[in-house]
C-alpha positions as a LaTeX table, in Angstrom:
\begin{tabular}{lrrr}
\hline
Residue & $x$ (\AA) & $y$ (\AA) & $z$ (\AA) \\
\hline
Unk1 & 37.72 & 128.32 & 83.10 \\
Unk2 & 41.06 & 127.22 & 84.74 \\
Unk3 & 38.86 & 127.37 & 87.88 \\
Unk4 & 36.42 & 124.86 & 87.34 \\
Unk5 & 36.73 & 120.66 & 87.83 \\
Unk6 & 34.94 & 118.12 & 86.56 \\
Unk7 & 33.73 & 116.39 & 89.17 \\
Unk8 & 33.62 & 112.24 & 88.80 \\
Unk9 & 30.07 & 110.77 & 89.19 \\
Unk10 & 30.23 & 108.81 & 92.06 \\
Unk11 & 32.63 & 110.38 & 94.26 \\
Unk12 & 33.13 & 111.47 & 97.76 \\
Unk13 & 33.36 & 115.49 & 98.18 \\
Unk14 & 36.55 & 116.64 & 95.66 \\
Unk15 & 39.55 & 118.62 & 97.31 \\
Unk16 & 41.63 & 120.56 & 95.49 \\
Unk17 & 45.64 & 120.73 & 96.09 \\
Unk18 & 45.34 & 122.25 & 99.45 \\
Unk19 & 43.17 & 119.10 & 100.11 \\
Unk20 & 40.71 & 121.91 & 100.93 \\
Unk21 & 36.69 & 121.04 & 100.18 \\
Unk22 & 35.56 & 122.35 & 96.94 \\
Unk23 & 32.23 & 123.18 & 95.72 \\
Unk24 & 30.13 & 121.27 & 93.45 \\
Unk25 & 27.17 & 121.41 & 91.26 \\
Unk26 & 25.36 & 117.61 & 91.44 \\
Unk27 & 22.80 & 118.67 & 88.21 \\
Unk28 & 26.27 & 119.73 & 86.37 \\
Unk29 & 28.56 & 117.23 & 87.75 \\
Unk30 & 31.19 & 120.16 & 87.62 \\
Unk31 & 32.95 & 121.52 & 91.16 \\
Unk32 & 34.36 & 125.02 & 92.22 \\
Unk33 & 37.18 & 126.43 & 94.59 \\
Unk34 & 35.41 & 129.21 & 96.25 \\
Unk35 & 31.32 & 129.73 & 97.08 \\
Unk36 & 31.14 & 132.72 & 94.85 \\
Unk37 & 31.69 & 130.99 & 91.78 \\
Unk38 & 29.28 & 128.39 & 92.51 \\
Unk39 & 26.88 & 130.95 & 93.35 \\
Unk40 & 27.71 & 133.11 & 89.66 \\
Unk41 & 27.59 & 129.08 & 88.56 \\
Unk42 & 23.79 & 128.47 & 89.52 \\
Unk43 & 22.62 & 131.83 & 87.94 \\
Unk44 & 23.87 & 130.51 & 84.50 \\
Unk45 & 21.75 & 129.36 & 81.98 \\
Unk46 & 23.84 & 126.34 & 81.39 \\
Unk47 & 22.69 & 125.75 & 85.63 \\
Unk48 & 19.24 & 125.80 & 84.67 \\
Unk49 & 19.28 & 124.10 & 81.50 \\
Unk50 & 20.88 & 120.89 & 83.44 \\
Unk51 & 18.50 & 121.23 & 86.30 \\
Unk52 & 15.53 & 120.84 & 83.67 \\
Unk53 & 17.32 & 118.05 & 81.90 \\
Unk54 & 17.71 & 116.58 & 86.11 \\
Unk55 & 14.18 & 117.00 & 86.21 \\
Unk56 & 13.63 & 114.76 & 82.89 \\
Unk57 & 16.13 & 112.09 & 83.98 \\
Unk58 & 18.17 & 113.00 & 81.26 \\
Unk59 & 22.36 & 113.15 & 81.79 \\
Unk60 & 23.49 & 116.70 & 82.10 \\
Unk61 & 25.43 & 118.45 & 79.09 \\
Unk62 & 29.10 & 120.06 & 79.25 \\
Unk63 & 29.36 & 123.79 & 79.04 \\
Unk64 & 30.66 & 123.58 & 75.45 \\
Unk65 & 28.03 & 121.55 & 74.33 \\
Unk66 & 25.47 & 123.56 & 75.87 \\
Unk67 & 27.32 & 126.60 & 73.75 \\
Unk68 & 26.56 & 124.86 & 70.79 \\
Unk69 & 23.01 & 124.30 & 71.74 \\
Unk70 & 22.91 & 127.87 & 72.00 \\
Unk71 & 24.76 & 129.17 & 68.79 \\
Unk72 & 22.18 & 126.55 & 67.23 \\
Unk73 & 19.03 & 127.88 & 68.60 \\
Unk74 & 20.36 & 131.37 & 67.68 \\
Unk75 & 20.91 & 130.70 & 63.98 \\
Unk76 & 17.49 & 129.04 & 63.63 \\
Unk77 & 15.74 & 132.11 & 65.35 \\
Unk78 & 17.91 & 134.50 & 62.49 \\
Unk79 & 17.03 & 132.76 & 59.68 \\
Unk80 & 13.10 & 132.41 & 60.92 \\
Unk81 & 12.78 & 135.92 & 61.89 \\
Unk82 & 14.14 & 136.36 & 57.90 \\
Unk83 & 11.52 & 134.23 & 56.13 \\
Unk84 & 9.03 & 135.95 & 58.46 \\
Unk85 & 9.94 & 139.48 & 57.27 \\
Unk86 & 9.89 & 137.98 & 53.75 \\
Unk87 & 6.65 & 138.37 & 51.84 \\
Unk88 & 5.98 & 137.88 & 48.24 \\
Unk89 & 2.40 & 139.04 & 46.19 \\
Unk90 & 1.94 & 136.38 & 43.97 \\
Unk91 & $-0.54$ & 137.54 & 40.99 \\
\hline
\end{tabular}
């Protein structure tokens, strides 16, 4: 995303070259060079994960660590879904 800025904590509204205003996600601390990817930005799951960790004063994660989260999740949710269809008659 060649699009997107990290945006430092702390700082007065980010500009890009054009020293035009960008757009910026506080929960995310991340910031944008046009509205519509800001908008596609909060609709993300990686939005609404932050804003939850916001809510529970907890620091927000980066996108590729929230990937990870997810790839995580998804391998724990294979290999239980396995030992659930797994069933053995002991007799």
């Amino acid at each position: 995303m060649d699009s997107v800025m990290i945006a430092p904590s702390g700082s007065s509204i980010p500009t890009n070259a054009q020293n035009t205003p960008l757009f910026t996600c506080i929960a995310c601390q991340v910031a944008f060079y046009s509205a519509e990817q800001q908008r596609t930005h909060y609709r993300s799951d990686w939005h609404r994960y932050n804003l939850k960790r916001k809510v529970a004063d907890l620091p927000p994660v980066t996108a590729e660590s929230f990937a990870q989260r997810v790839i995580s999740q998804q391998a724990k949710a294979v290999e239980n879904t396995k030992r659930a269809e797994f069933s053995a008659d002991c007799s």
